[in-house]
Short mmCIF file of C-alpha atoms and ligand atoms in Angstrom, two decimals:
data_model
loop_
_atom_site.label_atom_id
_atom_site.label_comp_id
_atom_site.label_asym_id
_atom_site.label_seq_id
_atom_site.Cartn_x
_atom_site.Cartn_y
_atom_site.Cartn_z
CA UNK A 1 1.28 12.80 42.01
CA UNK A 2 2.46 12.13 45.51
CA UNK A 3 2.26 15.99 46.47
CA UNK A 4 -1.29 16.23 45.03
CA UNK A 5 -3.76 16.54 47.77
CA UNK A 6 -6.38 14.83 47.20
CA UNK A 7 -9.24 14.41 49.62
CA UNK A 8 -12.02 11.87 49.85
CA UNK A 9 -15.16 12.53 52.13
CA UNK A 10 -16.88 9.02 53.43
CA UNK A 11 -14.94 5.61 53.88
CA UNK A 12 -18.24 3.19 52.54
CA UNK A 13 -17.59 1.10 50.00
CA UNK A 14 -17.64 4.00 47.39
CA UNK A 15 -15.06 6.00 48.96
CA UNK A 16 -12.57 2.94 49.40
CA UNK A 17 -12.61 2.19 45.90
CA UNK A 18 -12.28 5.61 44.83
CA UNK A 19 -8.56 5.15 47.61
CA UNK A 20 -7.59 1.86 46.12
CA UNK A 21 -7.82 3.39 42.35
CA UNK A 22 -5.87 6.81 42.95
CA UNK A 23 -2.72 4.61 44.86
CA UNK A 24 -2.51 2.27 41.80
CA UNK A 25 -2.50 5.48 39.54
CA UNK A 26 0.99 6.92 41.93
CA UNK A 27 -1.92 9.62 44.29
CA UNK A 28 -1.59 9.10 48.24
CA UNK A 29 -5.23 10.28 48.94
CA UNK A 30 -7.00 11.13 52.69
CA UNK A 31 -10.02 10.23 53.91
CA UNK A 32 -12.64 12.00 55.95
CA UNK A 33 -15.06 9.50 57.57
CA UNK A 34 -17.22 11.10 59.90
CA UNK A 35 -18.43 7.83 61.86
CA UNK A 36 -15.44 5.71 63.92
CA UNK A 37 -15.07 3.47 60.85
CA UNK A 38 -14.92 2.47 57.38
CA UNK A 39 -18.03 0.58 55.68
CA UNK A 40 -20.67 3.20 56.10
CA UNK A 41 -23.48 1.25 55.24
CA UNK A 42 -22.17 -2.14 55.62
CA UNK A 43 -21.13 -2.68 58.97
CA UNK A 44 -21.12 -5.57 61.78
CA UNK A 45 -21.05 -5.19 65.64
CA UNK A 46 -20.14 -7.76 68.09
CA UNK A 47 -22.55 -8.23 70.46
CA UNK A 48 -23.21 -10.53 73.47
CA UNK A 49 -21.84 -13.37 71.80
CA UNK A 50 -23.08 -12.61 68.07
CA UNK A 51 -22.55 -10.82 64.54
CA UNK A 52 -25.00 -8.55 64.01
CA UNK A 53 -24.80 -7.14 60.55
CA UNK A 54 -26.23 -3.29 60.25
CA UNK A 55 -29.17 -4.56 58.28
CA UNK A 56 -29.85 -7.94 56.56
CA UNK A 57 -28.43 -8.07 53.46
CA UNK A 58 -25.88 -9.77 50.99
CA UNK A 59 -22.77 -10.22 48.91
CA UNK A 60 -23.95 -11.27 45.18
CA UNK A 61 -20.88 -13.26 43.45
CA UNK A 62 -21.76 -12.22 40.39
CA UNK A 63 -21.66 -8.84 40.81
CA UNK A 64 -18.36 -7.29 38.42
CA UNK A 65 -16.77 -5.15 40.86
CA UNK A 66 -16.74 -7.09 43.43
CA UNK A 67 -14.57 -9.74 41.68
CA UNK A 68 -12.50 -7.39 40.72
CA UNK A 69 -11.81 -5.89 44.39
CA UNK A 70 -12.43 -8.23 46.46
CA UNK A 71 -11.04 -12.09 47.33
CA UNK A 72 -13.97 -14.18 47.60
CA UNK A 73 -11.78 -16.89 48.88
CA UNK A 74 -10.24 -15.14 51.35
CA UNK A 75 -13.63 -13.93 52.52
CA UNK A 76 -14.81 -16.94 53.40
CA UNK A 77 -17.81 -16.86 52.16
CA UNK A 78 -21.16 -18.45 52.74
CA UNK A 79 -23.56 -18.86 50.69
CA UNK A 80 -27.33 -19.20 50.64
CA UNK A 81 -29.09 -22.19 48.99
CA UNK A 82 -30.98 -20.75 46.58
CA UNK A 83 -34.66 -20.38 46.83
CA UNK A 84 -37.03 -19.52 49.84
CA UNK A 85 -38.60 -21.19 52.84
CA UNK A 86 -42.16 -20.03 51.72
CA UNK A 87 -43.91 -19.42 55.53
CA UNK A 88 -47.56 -19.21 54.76
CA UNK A 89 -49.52 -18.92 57.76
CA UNK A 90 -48.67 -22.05 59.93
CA UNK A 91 -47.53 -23.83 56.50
CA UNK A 92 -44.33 -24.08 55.17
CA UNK A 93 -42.80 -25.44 52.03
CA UNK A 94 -39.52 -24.49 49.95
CA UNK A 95 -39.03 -23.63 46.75
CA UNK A 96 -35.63 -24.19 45.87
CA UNK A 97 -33.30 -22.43 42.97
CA UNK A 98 -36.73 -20.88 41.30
CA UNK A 99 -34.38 -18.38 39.49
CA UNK A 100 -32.36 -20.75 38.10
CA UNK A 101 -33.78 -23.99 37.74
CA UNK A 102 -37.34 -22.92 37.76
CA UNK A 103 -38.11 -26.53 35.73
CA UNK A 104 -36.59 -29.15 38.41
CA UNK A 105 -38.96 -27.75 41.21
CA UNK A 106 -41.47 -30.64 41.70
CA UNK A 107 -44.71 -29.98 40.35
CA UNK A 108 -45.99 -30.28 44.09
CA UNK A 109 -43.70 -27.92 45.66
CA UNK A 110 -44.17 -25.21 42.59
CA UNK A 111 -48.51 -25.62 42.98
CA UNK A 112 -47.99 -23.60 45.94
CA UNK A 113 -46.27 -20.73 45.14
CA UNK A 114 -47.92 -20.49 41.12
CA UNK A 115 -48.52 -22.59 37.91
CA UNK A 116 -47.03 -24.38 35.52
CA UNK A 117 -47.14 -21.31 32.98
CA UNK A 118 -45.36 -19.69 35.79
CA UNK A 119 -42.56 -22.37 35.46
CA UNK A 120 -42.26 -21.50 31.96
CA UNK A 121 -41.78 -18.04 32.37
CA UNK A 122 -39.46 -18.20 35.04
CA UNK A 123 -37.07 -20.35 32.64
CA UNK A 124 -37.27 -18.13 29.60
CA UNK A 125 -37.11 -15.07 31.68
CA UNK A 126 -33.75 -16.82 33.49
CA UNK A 127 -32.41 -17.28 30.20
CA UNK A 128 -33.38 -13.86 28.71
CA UNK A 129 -31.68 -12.03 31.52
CA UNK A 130 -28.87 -13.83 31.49
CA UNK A 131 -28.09 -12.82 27.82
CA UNK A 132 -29.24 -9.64 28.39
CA UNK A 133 -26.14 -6.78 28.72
CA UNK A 134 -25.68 -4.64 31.89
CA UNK A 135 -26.16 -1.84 29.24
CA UNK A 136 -29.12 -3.05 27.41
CA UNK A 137 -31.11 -3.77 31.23
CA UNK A 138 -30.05 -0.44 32.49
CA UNK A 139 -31.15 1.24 28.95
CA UNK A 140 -34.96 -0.72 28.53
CA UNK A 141 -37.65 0.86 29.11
CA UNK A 142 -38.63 1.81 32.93
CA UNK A 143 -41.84 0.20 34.37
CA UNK A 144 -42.93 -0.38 37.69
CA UNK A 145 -41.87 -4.22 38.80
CA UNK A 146 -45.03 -4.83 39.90
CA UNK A 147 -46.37 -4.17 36.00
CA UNK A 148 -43.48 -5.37 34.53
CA UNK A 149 -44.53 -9.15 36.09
CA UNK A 150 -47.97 -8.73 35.12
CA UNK A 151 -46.82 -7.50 31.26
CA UNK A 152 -44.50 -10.85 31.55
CA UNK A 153 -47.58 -12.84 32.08
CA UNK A 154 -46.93 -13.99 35.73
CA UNK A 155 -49.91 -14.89 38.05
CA UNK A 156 -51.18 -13.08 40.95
CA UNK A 157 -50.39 -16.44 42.65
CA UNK A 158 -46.79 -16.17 42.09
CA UNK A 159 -46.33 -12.31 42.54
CA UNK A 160 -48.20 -12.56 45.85
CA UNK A 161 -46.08 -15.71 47.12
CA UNK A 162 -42.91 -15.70 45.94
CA UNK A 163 -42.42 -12.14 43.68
CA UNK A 164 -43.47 -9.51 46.07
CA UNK A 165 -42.14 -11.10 49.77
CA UNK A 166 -38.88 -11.51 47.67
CA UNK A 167 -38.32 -8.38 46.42
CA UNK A 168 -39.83 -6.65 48.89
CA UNK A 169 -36.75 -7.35 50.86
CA UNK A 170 -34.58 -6.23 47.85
CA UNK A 171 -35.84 -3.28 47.26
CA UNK A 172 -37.16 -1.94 50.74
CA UNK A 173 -40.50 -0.81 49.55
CA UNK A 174 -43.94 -3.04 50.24
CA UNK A 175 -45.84 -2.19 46.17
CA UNK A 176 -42.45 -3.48 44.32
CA UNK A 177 -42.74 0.43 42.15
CA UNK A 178 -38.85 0.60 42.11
CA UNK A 179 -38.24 0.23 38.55
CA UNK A 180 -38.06 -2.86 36.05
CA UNK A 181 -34.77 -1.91 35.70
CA UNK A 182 -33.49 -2.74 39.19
CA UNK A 183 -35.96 -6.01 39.11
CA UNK A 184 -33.88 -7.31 35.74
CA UNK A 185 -30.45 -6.49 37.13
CA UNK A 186 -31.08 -8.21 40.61
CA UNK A 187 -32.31 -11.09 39.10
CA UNK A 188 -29.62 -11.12 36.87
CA UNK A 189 -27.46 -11.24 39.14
CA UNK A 190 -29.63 -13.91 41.47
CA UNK A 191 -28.96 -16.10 38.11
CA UNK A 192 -25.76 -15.93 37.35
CA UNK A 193 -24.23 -15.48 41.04
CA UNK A 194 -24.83 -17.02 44.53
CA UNK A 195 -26.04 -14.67 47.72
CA UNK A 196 -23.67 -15.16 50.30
CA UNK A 197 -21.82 -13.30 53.04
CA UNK A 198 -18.27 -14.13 54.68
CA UNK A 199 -18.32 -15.92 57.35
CA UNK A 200 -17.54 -13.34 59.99
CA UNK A 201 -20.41 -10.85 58.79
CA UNK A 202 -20.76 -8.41 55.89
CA UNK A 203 -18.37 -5.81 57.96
CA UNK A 204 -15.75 -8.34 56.47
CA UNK A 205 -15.77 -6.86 53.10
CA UNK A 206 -15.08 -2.66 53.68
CA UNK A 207 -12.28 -3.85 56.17
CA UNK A 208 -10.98 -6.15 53.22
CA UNK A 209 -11.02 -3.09 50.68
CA UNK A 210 -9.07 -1.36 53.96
CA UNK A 211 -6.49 -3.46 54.39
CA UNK A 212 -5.42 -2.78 50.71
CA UNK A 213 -4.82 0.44 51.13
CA UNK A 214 -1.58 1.32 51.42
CA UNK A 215 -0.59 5.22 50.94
CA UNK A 216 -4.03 6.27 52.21
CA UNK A 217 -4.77 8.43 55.57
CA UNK A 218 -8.08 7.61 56.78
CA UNK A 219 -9.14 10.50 59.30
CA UNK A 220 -11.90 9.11 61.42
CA UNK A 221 -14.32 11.38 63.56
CA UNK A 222 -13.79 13.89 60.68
CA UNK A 223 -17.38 14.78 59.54
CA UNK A 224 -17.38 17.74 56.87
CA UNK A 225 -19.94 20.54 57.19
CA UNK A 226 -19.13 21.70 53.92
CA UNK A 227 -17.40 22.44 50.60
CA UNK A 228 -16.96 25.65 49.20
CA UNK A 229 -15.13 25.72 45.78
CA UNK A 230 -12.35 23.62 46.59
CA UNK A 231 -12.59 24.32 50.43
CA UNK A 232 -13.34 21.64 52.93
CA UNK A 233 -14.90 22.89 56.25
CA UNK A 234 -14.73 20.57 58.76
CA UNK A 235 -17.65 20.30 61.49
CA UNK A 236 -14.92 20.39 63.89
CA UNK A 237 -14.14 24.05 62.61
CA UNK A 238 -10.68 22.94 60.66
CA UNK A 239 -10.55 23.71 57.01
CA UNK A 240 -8.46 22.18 54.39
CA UNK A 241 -7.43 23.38 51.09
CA UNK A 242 -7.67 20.43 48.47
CA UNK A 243 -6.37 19.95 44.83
CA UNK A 244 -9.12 17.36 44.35
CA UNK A 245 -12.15 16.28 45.97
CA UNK A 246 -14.25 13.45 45.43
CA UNK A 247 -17.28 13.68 47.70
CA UNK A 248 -18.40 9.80 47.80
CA UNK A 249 -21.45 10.73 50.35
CA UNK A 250 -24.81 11.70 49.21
CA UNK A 251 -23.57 15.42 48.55
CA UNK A 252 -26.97 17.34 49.41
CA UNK A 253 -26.03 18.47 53.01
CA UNK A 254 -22.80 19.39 52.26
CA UNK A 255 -23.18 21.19 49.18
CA UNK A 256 -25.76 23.80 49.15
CA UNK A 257 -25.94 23.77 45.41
CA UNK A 258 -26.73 20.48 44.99
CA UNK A 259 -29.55 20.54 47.20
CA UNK A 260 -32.57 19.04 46.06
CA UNK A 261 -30.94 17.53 43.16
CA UNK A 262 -31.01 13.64 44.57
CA UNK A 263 -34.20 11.82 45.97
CA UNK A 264 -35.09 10.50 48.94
CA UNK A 265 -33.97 6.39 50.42
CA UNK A 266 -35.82 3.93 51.74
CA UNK A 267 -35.21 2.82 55.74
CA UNK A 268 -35.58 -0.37 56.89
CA UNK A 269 -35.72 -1.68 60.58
CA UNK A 270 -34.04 -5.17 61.33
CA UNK A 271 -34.57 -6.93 64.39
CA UNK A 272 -32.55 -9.84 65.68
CA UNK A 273 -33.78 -12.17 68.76
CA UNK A 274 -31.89 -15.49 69.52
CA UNK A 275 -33.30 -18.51 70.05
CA UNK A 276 -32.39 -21.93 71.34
CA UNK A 277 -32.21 -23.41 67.99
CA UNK A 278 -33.01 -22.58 64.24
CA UNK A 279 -36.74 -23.49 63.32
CA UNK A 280 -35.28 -23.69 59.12
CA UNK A 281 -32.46 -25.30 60.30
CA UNK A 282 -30.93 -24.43 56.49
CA UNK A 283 -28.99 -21.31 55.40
CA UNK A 284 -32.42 -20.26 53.48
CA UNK A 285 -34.20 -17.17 53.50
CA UNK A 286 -37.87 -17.26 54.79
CA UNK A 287 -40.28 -15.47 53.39
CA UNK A 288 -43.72 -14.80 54.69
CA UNK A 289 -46.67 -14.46 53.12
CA UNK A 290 -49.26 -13.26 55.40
CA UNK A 291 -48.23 -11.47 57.92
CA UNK A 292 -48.77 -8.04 59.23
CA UNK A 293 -44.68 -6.49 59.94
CA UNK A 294 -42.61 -9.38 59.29
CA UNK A 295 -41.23 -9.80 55.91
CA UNK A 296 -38.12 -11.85 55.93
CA UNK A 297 -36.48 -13.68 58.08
CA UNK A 298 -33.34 -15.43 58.20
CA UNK A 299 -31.26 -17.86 60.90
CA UNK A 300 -27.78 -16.34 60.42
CA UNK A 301 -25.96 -19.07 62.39
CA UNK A 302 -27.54 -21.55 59.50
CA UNK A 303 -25.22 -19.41 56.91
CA UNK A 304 -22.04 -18.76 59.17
CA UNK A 305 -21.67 -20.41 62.29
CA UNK A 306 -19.58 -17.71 63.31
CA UNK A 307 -22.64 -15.46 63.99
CA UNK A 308 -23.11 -17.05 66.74
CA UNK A 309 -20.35 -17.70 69.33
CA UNK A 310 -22.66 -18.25 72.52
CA UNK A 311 -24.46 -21.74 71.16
CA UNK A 312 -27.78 -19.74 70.66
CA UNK A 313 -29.42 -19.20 67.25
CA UNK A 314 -29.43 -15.73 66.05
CA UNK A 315 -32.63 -14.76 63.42
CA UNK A 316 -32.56 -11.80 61.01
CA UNK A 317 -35.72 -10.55 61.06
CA UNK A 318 -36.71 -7.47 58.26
CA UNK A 319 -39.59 -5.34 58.80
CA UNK A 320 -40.25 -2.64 56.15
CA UNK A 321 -41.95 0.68 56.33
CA UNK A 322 -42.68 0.48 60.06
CA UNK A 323 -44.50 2.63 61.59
CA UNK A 324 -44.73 1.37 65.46
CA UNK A 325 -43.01 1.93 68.34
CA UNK A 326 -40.53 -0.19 69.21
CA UNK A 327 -42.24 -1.89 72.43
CA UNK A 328 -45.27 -2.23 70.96
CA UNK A 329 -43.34 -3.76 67.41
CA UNK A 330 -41.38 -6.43 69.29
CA UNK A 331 -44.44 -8.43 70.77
CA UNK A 332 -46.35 -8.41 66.99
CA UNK A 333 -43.18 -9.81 65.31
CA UNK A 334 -42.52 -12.51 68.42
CA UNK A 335 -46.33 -12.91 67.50
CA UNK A 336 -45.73 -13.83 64.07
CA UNK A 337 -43.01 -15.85 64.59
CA UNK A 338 -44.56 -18.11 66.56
CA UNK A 339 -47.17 -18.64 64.14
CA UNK A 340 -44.89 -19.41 61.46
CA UNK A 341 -43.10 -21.79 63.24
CA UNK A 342 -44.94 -22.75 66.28
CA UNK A 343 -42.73 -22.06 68.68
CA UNK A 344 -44.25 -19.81 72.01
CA UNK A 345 -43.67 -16.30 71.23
CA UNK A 346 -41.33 -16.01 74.74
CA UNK A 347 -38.61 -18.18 73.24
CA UNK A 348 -37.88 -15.47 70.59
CA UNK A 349 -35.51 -13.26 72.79
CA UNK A 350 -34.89 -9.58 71.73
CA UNK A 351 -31.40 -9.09 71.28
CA UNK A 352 -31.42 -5.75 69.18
CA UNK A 353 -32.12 -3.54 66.55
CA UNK A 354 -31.03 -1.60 63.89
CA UNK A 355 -33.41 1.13 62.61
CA UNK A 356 -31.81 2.70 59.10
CA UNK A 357 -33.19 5.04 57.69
CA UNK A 358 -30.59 6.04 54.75
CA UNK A 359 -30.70 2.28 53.56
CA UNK A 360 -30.91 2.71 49.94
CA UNK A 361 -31.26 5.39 47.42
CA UNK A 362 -34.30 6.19 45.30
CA UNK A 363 -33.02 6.94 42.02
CA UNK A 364 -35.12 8.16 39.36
CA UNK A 365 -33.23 7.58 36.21
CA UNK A 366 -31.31 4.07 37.34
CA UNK A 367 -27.98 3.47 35.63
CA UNK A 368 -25.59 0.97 35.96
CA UNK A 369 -22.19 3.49 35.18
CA UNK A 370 -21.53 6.90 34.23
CA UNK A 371 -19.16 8.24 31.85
CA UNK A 372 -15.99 9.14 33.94
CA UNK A 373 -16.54 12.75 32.82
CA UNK A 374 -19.64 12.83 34.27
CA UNK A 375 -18.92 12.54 37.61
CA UNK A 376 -16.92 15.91 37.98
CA UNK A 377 -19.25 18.75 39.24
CA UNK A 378 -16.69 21.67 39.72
CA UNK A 379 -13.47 22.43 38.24
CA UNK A 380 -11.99 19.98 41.56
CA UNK A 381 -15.21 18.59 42.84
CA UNK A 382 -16.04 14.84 41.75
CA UNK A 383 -19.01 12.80 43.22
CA UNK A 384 -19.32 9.28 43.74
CA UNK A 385 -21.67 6.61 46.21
CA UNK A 386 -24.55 4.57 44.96
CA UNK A 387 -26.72 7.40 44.50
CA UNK A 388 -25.47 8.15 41.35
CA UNK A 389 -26.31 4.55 39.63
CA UNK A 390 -28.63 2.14 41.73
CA UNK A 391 -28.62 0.92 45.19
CA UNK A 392 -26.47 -1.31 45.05
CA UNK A 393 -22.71 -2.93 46.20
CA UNK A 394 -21.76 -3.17 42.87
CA UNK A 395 -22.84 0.46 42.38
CA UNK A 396 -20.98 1.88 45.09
CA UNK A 397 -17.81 0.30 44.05
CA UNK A 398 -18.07 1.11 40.31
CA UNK A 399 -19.15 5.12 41.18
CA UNK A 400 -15.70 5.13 43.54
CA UNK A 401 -13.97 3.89 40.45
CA UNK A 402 -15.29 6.09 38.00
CA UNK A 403 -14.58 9.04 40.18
CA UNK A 404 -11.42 7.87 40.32
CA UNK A 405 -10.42 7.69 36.95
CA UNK A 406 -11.78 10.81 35.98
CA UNK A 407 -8.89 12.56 38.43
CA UNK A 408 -6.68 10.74 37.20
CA UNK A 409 -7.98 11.83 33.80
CA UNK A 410 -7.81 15.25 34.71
CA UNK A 411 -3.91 14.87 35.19
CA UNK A 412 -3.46 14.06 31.98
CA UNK A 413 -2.06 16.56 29.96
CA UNK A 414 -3.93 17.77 26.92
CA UNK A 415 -1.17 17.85 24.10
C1 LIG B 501 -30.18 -2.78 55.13
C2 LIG B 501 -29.47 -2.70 53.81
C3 LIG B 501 -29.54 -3.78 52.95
C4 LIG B 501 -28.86 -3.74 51.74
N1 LIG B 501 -28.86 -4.87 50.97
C5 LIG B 501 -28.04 -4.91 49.90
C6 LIG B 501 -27.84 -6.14 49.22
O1 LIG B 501 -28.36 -7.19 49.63
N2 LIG B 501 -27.05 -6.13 48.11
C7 LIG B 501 -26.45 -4.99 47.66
O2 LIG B 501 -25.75 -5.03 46.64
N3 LIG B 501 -26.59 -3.82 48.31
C8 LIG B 501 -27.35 -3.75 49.43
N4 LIG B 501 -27.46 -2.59 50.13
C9 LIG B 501 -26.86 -1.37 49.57
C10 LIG B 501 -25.36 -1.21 49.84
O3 LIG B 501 -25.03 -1.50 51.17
C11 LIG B 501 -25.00 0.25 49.50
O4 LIG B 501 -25.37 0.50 48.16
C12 LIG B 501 -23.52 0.59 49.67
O5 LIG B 501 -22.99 0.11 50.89
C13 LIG B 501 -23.38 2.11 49.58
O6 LIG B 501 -22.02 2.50 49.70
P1 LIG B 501 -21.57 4.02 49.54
O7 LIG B 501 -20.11 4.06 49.71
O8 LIG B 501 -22.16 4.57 48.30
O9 LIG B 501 -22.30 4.82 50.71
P2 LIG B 501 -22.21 4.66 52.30
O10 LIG B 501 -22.02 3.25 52.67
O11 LIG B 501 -23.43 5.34 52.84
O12 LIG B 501 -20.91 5.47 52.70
C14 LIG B 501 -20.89 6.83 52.99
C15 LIG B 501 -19.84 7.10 54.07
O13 LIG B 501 -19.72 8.50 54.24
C16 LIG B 501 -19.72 8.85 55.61
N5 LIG B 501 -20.25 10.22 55.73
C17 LIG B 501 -21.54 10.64 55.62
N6 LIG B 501 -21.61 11.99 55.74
C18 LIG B 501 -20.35 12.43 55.94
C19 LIG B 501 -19.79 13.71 56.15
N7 LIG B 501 -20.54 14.83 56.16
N8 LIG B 501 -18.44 13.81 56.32
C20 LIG B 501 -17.65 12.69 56.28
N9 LIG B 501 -18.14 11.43 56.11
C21 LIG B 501 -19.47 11.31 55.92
C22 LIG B 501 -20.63 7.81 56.24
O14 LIG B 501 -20.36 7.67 57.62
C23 LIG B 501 -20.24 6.56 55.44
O15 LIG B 501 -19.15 5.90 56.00
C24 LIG B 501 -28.13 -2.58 51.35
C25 LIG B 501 -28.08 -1.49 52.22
C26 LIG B 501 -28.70 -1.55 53.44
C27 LIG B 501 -28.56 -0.42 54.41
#
């Protein structure tokens, strides 16, 4: 196994997995990572004091692979409280656990954000889910989320206030038209785990997946232009001759004869200003309701602490499907902060952005795992990356597994 060369192109989550499963099975595999290090799409940067994670987003607990790869302990993670600052206008009000105790919300709180039928539904469709298999979700029939709450019987009250500024922020799309599918798992998962990221930013978890490796080369700098057969052409003009390749990148640009055959992501901007101190002053998401760019917001110092290491408050700030220039974007979203929270506009310093425009994938037919022989596309070609399944962590980390184990498969002799 050891003389085997087997090559892995991209060091996100995907491709780490993919590393960690060929050393347990005896294979010393290389990486090619084009950027200058591992994570790909999860990634944090010091900067001026703070952690500022590549994009808002979160570690689910619940989520299977990431138990099984990762030492939540050892992470240090923290978590969210469950729930939602609701920021309606110049109102606020919080909803807290709706996914999983939908029924101890007091009646006062819940009259904002929907009715008591609402209540109701949110319990039984808690419990449904929660029964519900992996297999079974990803099987059901596909519908639009936005349909499949109205079909469930929820009000326009509670799709406008909680539903859509929620998910919205999930999914990266403003109409909530990514599949029922993805809506079922993710709140699955909202029931069952808790939202939380380690306490020195979501970078935490690739380098933890890194430091496991021990009979892997990662090759950084080392973008491939393409793969012919079982040819790797480097951009840098090398090429390498591989026994096995698992290409655990979104494979269109670098093979021409897959082109076409994988749709399009969603992008997301995320802004982050600091301020003098929190204005939720809890480790809460805030969601508004009303405004025109801004549609979640979060105070990442109120999670970790350690996202801020110059005594200023840091805030999150998602806008989706932005359209604006930059210097003409920050001033509307300093805007709508202060009327959320009252505070002048000029106390929301800029401190930078991240513009991503590969943030997740749109997959037509969603799936939460492939059979292992399905992810080999050539006699040494295998694919892997969230692409394949769903956007998701857990997706990305299952697809590098699966990929995986179908080399290893392939080594096992037939009689
Ligand atoms: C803003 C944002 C919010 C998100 N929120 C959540 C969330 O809350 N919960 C959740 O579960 N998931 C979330 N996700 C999704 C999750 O981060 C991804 O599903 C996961 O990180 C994808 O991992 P991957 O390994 O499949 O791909 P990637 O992370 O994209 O890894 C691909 C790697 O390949 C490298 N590469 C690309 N081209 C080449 C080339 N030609 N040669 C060599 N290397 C190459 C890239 O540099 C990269 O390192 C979010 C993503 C974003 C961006």
């Amino acid at each position: 196994m050891e003389d085997q060369k087997i090559y892995i192109i991209g060091a996100g989550l995907a491709g780490l997995v993919a590393a960690l499963e060929l050393e347990k099975a005896g294979f010393s595999p290389i990486i090619l990572e084009k950027s200058h290090r591992v994570g790909g799409r999860i990634k944090t940067d010091q900067h001026d004091g703070f952690l500022l994670d590549h994009g808002f987003q979160v570690l689910n607990t619940a989520y299977p692979e990431v138990k099984k790869y990762l030492d939540l302990d050892a992470l240090n993670l923290k978590t969210f409280d469950p729930g939602a600052v609701i920021l309606d206008g110049s109102e606020s009000y919080i909803i807290t656990d709706p996914i999983r105790n939908p029924l101890k919300i007091l009646g006062m709180a819940f009259s904002k954000v929907g009715t008591m039928l609402d209540k109701i539904k949110m319990f039984s469709l808690t419990r449904e889910l929660k029964q519900k298999s992996f297999e079974e979700i990803f099987n059901s029939a596909s519908l639009p989320t936005h349909q499949y709450l109205k079909k469930y019987g929820f009000s326009d009250q509670i799709i406008a206030n909680f539903f859509k500024p929620f998910f919205r922020g999930v999914f990266l799309e403003m109409h909530l038209n990514t599949s029922s599918r993805m809506f079922e798992y993710v709140f699955k998962m909202f029931a069952m785990g808790h939202a939380a990221v380690p306490a020195k930013g979501m970078g935490e978890v690739p380098e933890m997946l890194r430091r496991q490796l021990s009979k892997t080369q990662i090759y950084f700098d080392s973008g491939v232009k393409e793969i012919i057969g079982n040819q790797i052409n480097l951009e840098n003009g090398s090429v390498i001759t591989a026994d096995r390749i698992i290409v655990a990148v979104q494979p269109d640009r670098i093979m021409p004869q897959m082109q076409g055959q994988f749709g399009q992501a969603r992008s997301v901007l995320n802004l982050y200003f600091s301020t003098q101190k929190s204005f939720l002053a809890r480790p809460m998401i805030g969601l508004l309701t009303r405004s025109q760019v801004v549609n979640n917001l979060v105070f990442m110092d109120d999670v970790s602490q350690e996202y801020s290491g110059n005594g200023r408050s840091l805030l999150s700030v998602t806008v989706l499907e932005n359209v604006l220039e930059e210097k003409e974007l920050i001033p509307i979203v300093q805007r709508e902060l202060e009327e959320v929270s009252g505070i002048k506009a000029e106390f929301f310093k800029f401190v930078k952005s991240y513009s991503i425009y590969h943030a997740l994938p749109v997959v037509e037919d969603l799936r939460y795992e492939i059979p292992f022989t399905e992810c080999q596309v050539t006699d040494s070609v295998y694919l892997a990356g969230d692409y394949l399944l769903n956007g998701s962590i857990n997706a990305a980390m299952r697809s590098g597994r699966t990929a995986a184990e179908a080399i290893v498969y392939s080594y096992v002799p037939t009689h």
